[in-house]
mmCIF file of C-alpha atoms in Angstrom:
data_model
loop_
_atom_site.group_PDB
_atom_site.id
_atom_site.type_symbol
_atom_site.label_atom_id
_atom_site.label_comp_id
_atom_site.label_asym_id
_atom_site.label_seq_id
_atom_site.Cartn_x
_atom_site.Cartn_y
_atom_site.Cartn_z
ATOM 1 C CA MET A 1 30.471 -96.430 -118.946
ATOM 2 C CA ASN A 2 32.754 -98.110 -121.435
ATOM 3 C CA TYR A 3 35.507 -100.571 -120.670
ATOM 4 C CA ARG A 4 38.219 -97.941 -120.937
ATOM 5 C CA SER A 5 36.630 -95.696 -118.290
ATOM 6 C CA GLN A 6 36.396 -98.614 -115.896
ATOM 7 C CA SER A 7 39.895 -100.024 -116.296
ATOM 8 C CA ALA A 8 42.420 -97.563 -117.720
ATOM 9 C CA MET A 9 44.205 -94.889 -115.694
ATOM 10 C CA PRO A 10 43.794 -91.484 -117.374
ATOM 11 C CA PRO A 11 46.715 -89.022 -117.147
ATOM 12 C CA VAL A 12 45.354 -86.397 -114.753
ATOM 13 C CA VAL A 13 44.127 -88.945 -112.201
ATOM 14 C CA MET A 14 47.430 -90.789 -112.402
ATOM 15 C CA ASN A 15 49.517 -87.641 -111.976
ATOM 16 C CA LEU A 16 47.358 -86.311 -109.139
ATOM 17 C CA ILE A 17 47.849 -89.576 -107.260
ATOM 18 C CA ILE A 18 51.609 -89.421 -107.889
ATOM 19 C CA ILE A 19 51.833 -85.796 -106.711
ATOM 20 C CA ASN A 20 49.906 -86.575 -103.526
ATOM 21 C CA ILE A 21 52.099 -89.585 -102.777
ATOM 22 C CA LEU A 22 55.288 -87.588 -103.404
ATOM 23 C CA ALA A 23 54.054 -84.761 -101.162
ATOM 24 C CA PHE A 24 53.263 -87.308 -98.447
ATOM 25 C CA MET A 25 56.713 -88.871 -98.749
ATOM 26 C CA ALA A 26 58.405 -85.466 -98.625
ATOM 27 C CA THR A 27 56.425 -84.514 -95.524
ATOM 28 C CA TYR A 28 57.085 -87.663 -93.527
ATOM 29 C CA MET A 29 60.349 -89.083 -94.877
ATOM 30 C CA LEU A 30 62.516 -85.992 -95.442
ATOM 31 C CA ASP A 31 62.002 -84.517 -91.985
ATOM 32 C CA LYS A 32 60.256 -81.481 -93.501
ATOM 33 C CA TRP A 33 57.021 -81.618 -91.517
ATOM 34 C CA GLU A 34 57.242 -78.159 -89.956
ATOM 35 C CA PHE A 35 58.390 -76.443 -93.153
ATOM 36 C CA ILE A 36 55.819 -78.087 -95.423
ATOM 37 C CA MET A 37 52.882 -77.785 -93.039
ATOM 38 C CA GLY A 38 53.801 -74.261 -91.975
ATOM 39 C CA ASN A 39 53.914 -73.022 -95.556
ATOM 40 C CA PHE A 40 51.524 -75.176 -97.570
ATOM 41 C CA ALA A 41 48.746 -76.383 -95.222
ATOM 42 C CA LEU A 42 45.678 -74.150 -94.929
ATOM 43 C CA PHE A 43 45.607 -71.901 -91.856
ATOM 44 C CA PRO A 44 42.907 -69.393 -90.860
ATOM 45 C CA ILE A 45 43.360 -65.929 -92.373
ATOM 46 C CA GLU A 46 44.178 -64.444 -88.961
ATOM 47 C CA SER A 47 46.906 -67.013 -88.347
ATOM 48 C CA PRO A 48 50.536 -65.840 -88.667
ATOM 49 C CA PHE A 49 51.087 -68.921 -90.821
ATOM 50 C CA PHE A 50 48.451 -68.048 -93.448
ATOM 51 C CA LYS A 51 49.695 -67.506 -96.987
ATOM 52 C CA ILE A 52 47.705 -66.659 -100.074
ATOM 53 C CA TRP A 53 48.590 -69.855 -101.949
ATOM 54 C CA GLN A 54 47.449 -72.211 -99.176
ATOM 55 C CA PRO A 55 43.842 -72.648 -100.490
ATOM 56 C CA PHE A 56 45.514 -74.426 -103.419
ATOM 57 C CA THR A 57 48.459 -76.252 -101.851
ATOM 58 C CA TYR A 58 46.624 -77.705 -98.837
ATOM 59 C CA MET A 59 44.798 -80.228 -101.027
ATOM 60 C CA PHE A 60 48.049 -82.095 -101.770
ATOM 61 C CA LEU A 61 48.933 -82.749 -98.113
ATOM 62 C CA HIS A 62 47.623 -85.517 -95.847
ATOM 63 C CA GLY A 63 47.778 -86.268 -92.157
ATOM 64 C CA GLY A 64 48.541 -89.990 -92.337
ATOM 65 C CA ILE A 65 48.588 -93.051 -94.537
ATOM 66 C CA THR A 66 44.888 -93.804 -93.938
ATOM 67 C CA HIS A 67 43.902 -90.241 -94.844
ATOM 68 C CA LEU A 68 45.979 -90.453 -98.022
ATOM 69 C CA PHE A 69 44.720 -93.910 -98.966
ATOM 70 C CA PHE A 70 41.002 -93.165 -98.764
ATOM 71 C CA ASN A 71 41.321 -89.891 -100.683
ATOM 72 C CA MET A 72 43.455 -91.460 -103.405
ATOM 73 C CA PHE A 73 41.200 -94.508 -103.579
ATOM 74 C CA SER A 74 38.184 -92.230 -104.062
ATOM 75 C CA LEU A 75 40.061 -90.196 -106.680
ATOM 76 C CA TRP A 76 40.889 -93.416 -108.529
ATOM 77 C CA MET A 77 37.392 -94.844 -108.119
ATOM 78 C CA PHE A 78 35.409 -91.831 -109.356
ATOM 79 C CA GLY A 79 37.999 -89.818 -111.225
ATOM 80 C CA ARG A 80 38.775 -92.310 -113.990
ATOM 81 C CA ALA A 81 35.317 -92.292 -115.559
ATOM 82 C CA LEU A 82 34.916 -88.539 -115.045
ATOM 83 C CA GLU A 83 38.217 -87.689 -116.724
ATOM 84 C CA TRP A 84 37.425 -89.841 -119.763
ATOM 85 C CA GLU A 85 34.016 -88.180 -120.024
ATOM 86 C CA MET A 86 35.023 -84.569 -119.317
ATOM 87 C CA GLY A 87 38.394 -84.579 -121.035
ATOM 88 C CA TRP A 88 41.596 -83.957 -119.120
ATOM 89 C CA LYS A 89 41.485 -80.129 -119.208
ATOM 90 C CA ARG A 90 37.928 -79.834 -117.924
ATOM 91 C CA PHE A 91 38.496 -82.571 -115.352
ATOM 92 C CA LEU A 92 41.627 -80.900 -113.974
ATOM 93 C CA LEU A 93 39.850 -77.545 -113.778
ATOM 94 C CA TYR A 94 36.914 -79.182 -111.993
ATOM 95 C CA TYR A 95 39.212 -80.898 -109.483
ATOM 96 C CA ILE A 96 41.075 -77.666 -108.688
ATOM 97 C CA VAL A 97 37.924 -75.544 -108.444
ATOM 98 C CA CYS A 98 36.374 -78.006 -105.989
ATOM 99 C CA GLY A 99 39.524 -78.106 -103.871
ATOM 100 C CA VAL A 100 40.106 -74.347 -103.831
ATOM 101 C CA GLY A 101 36.394 -73.732 -103.288
ATOM 102 C CA ALA A 102 36.431 -76.084 -100.316
ATOM 103 C CA GLY A 103 39.434 -74.202 -98.928
ATOM 104 C CA ILE A 104 37.631 -70.865 -99.260
ATOM 105 C CA VAL A 105 34.614 -72.278 -97.448
ATOM 106 C CA GLN A 106 36.900 -73.563 -94.694
ATOM 107 C CA LEU A 107 38.454 -70.088 -94.317
ATOM 108 C CA ALA A 108 34.973 -68.585 -93.960
ATOM 109 C CA ILE A 109 33.972 -71.188 -91.366
ATOM 110 C CA ALA A 110 37.207 -70.483 -89.484
ATOM 111 C CA GLN A 111 36.292 -66.802 -89.240
ATOM 112 C CA VAL A 112 32.888 -67.726 -87.818
ATOM 113 C CA ASP A 113 34.491 -70.092 -85.294
ATOM 114 C CA LEU A 114 37.012 -67.446 -84.241
ATOM 115 C CA ALA A 115 34.187 -64.972 -83.673
ATOM 116 C CA HIS A 116 32.500 -67.498 -81.381
ATOM 117 C CA ILE A 117 35.762 -68.134 -79.526
ATOM 118 C CA GLY A 118 36.039 -64.430 -78.826
ATOM 119 C CA GLY A 119 38.620 -63.433 -76.238
ATOM 120 C CA ASN A 120 39.579 -66.914 -75.025
ATOM 121 C CA ILE A 121 43.300 -66.520 -75.753
ATOM 122 C CA ALA A 122 44.388 -70.141 -75.271
ATOM 123 C CA GLU A 123 41.596 -71.533 -77.425
ATOM 124 C CA ARG A 124 42.135 -68.836 -80.026
ATOM 125 C CA ILE A 125 45.863 -69.560 -80.344
ATOM 126 C CA ALA A 126 45.224 -73.302 -80.611
ATOM 127 C CA TYR A 127 42.703 -72.691 -83.404
ATOM 128 C CA LEU A 128 45.020 -70.349 -85.313
ATOM 129 C CA TRP A 129 47.800 -72.940 -85.162
ATOM 130 C CA THR A 130 45.626 -75.794 -86.456
ATOM 131 C CA PRO A 131 45.826 -76.346 -90.232
ATOM 132 C CA THR A 132 43.453 -77.972 -92.689
ATOM 133 C CA ILE A 133 44.906 -80.509 -95.126
ATOM 134 C CA GLY A 134 43.712 -83.124 -97.589
ATOM 135 C CA ALA A 135 42.141 -83.666 -100.998
ATOM 136 C CA SER A 136 38.707 -84.358 -99.529
ATOM 137 C CA GLY A 137 37.144 -81.165 -100.891
ATOM 138 C CA SER A 138 38.100 -82.143 -104.439
ATOM 139 C CA VAL A 139 37.090 -85.759 -103.825
ATOM 140 C CA PHE A 140 33.636 -84.738 -102.611
ATOM 141 C CA GLY A 141 33.306 -82.647 -105.751
ATOM 142 C CA LEU A 142 34.116 -85.736 -107.818
ATOM 143 C CA LEU A 143 31.548 -87.722 -105.865
ATOM 144 C CA LEU A 144 28.898 -85.122 -106.643
ATOM 145 C CA ALA A 145 29.788 -85.099 -110.348
ATOM 146 C CA PHE A 146 29.665 -88.888 -110.543
ATOM 147 C CA GLY A 147 26.292 -88.938 -108.814
ATOM 148 C CA MET A 148 24.886 -86.302 -111.169
ATOM 149 C CA LEU A 149 26.263 -87.877 -114.365
ATOM 150 C CA HIS A 150 25.588 -91.492 -113.353
ATOM 151 C CA PRO A 151 22.736 -91.344 -110.810
ATOM 152 C CA ASN A 152 21.725 -94.977 -111.253
ATOM 153 C CA ALA A 153 25.227 -96.457 -111.315
ATOM 154 C CA THR A 154 25.770 -98.931 -108.477
ATOM 155 C CA ILE A 155 28.519 -98.194 -105.951
ATOM 156 C CA MET A 156 29.809 -100.922 -103.677
ATOM 157 C CA LEU A 157 30.536 -99.407 -100.286
ATOM 158 C CA LEU A 158 33.550 -100.481 -98.274
ATOM 159 C CA ILE A 159 32.031 -100.004 -94.812
ATOM 160 C CA PRO A 160 29.466 -101.552 -94.751
ATOM 161 C CA PRO A 161 30.007 -103.645 -97.930
ATOM 162 C CA ILE A 162 26.606 -103.049 -99.523
ATOM 163 C CA PRO A 163 25.641 -101.820 -103.020
ATOM 164 C CA MET A 164 23.958 -98.445 -103.397
ATOM 165 C CA LYS A 165 22.913 -96.249 -106.299
ATOM 166 C CA ALA A 166 25.207 -93.260 -106.789
ATOM 167 C CA LYS A 167 22.433 -90.669 -106.377
ATOM 168 C CA TRP A 168 21.456 -92.006 -102.959
ATOM 169 C CA PHE A 169 25.077 -92.316 -101.917
ATOM 170 C CA VAL A 170 25.670 -88.631 -102.709
ATOM 171 C CA ILE A 171 22.511 -87.482 -100.936
ATOM 172 C CA ILE A 172 23.147 -89.558 -97.816
ATOM 173 C CA TYR A 173 26.804 -88.585 -97.632
ATOM 174 C CA GLY A 174 25.964 -84.898 -98.109
ATOM 175 C CA LEU A 175 23.336 -84.962 -95.370
ATOM 176 C CA LEU A 176 25.715 -86.815 -93.057
ATOM 177 C CA GLU A 177 28.406 -84.178 -93.608
ATOM 178 C CA LEU A 178 25.889 -81.420 -92.901
ATOM 179 C CA PHE A 179 24.751 -83.131 -89.690
ATOM 180 C CA LEU A 180 28.317 -83.686 -88.480
ATOM 181 C CA GLY A 181 29.291 -80.131 -89.385
ATOM 182 C CA VAL A 182 26.398 -78.637 -87.418
ATOM 183 C CA TYR A 183 26.422 -80.934 -84.415
ATOM 184 C CA GLY A 184 30.130 -81.463 -84.138
ATOM 185 C CA SER A 185 32.864 -83.850 -85.161
ATOM 186 C CA ALA A 186 36.141 -82.316 -84.081
ATOM 187 C CA GLY A 187 39.171 -82.500 -86.339
ATOM 188 C CA ILE A 188 37.298 -82.973 -89.634
ATOM 189 C CA ALA A 189 36.417 -80.085 -91.975
ATOM 190 C CA HIS A 190 32.881 -81.200 -92.795
ATOM 191 C CA PHE A 191 31.832 -77.840 -94.223
ATOM 192 C CA ALA A 192 34.882 -77.872 -96.496
ATOM 193 C CA HIS A 193 33.637 -81.203 -97.860
ATOM 194 C CA LEU A 194 30.261 -79.633 -98.521
ATOM 195 C CA GLY A 195 32.046 -76.640 -100.033
ATOM 196 C CA GLY A 196 33.752 -78.908 -102.542
ATOM 197 C CA MET A 197 30.377 -80.333 -103.530
ATOM 198 C CA PHE A 198 28.812 -76.870 -103.762
ATOM 199 C CA TRP A 199 31.523 -75.407 -105.999
ATOM 200 C CA GLY A 200 31.446 -78.555 -108.118
ATOM 201 C CA TRP A 201 27.685 -78.195 -108.545
ATOM 202 C CA LEU A 202 28.065 -74.535 -109.564
ATOM 203 C CA LEU A 203 30.696 -75.399 -112.161
ATOM 204 C CA LEU A 204 28.663 -78.278 -113.577
ATOM 205 C CA MET A 205 25.591 -76.037 -113.855
ATOM 206 C CA TRP A 206 27.614 -73.333 -115.590
ATOM 207 C CA TRP A 207 29.102 -75.812 -118.054
ATOM 208 C CA GLU A 208 25.683 -77.290 -118.776
ATOM 209 C CA ARG A 209 24.190 -73.890 -119.487
ATOM 210 C CA ARG A 210 27.150 -72.737 -121.587
ATOM 211 C CA ASP A 211 27.252 -75.942 -123.632
ATOM 212 C CA ARG A 212 23.492 -75.847 -124.192
ATOM 213 C CA ASN A 213 23.570 -72.222 -125.345
ATOM 214 C CA ARG A 214 26.502 -72.924 -127.661
ATOM 215 C CA TYR A 215 24.340 -75.188 -129.825
ATOM 216 C CA ILE A 216 21.218 -73.006 -129.916
ATOM 217 C CA TYR A 217 20.780 -71.296 -133.293
#
């Protein structure tokens, strides 16, 4: 990576951070929690609150300052180098595809969960009224891209503060999300995180194949 990718703030990353902060401020400071969450968070398809645009809008909402901080920190940490390398148009498309893809995966998981709940009315209503929010699906997609493009780059973890190569960080984090998704960690959309990584991987593979074929004569 060059100096610019490590230090400068590219436009898409900067504007995504600003949009997320503004959405957070509107949600918590303008007394618009019910309106914003009811219309723009992601609800299961069977929920009376579900709207077709929610797989896109949910990724700009966060449930608290800690949730916002870690997602924006990860966007800043991994997104700067990726945007300089991909170009702003491709980077923005990648970010959106990962986020929307994660939302679609979450909707599919919600349908499976609702089938398991069955006729338990109280539990079913509680599930249908519980939204999914956050940029984590897009962020996990960025993490995957960084690990694939810079597998031997060293990442300094926050907790615990130890260095680790990007490829191992991605693999360990992905396996941890899979374990927590299967064996339970209530309140966190682990399969949506994996969905962001999966859709990111598909897009990267498609770009690689298209770009390679473009220069074959």
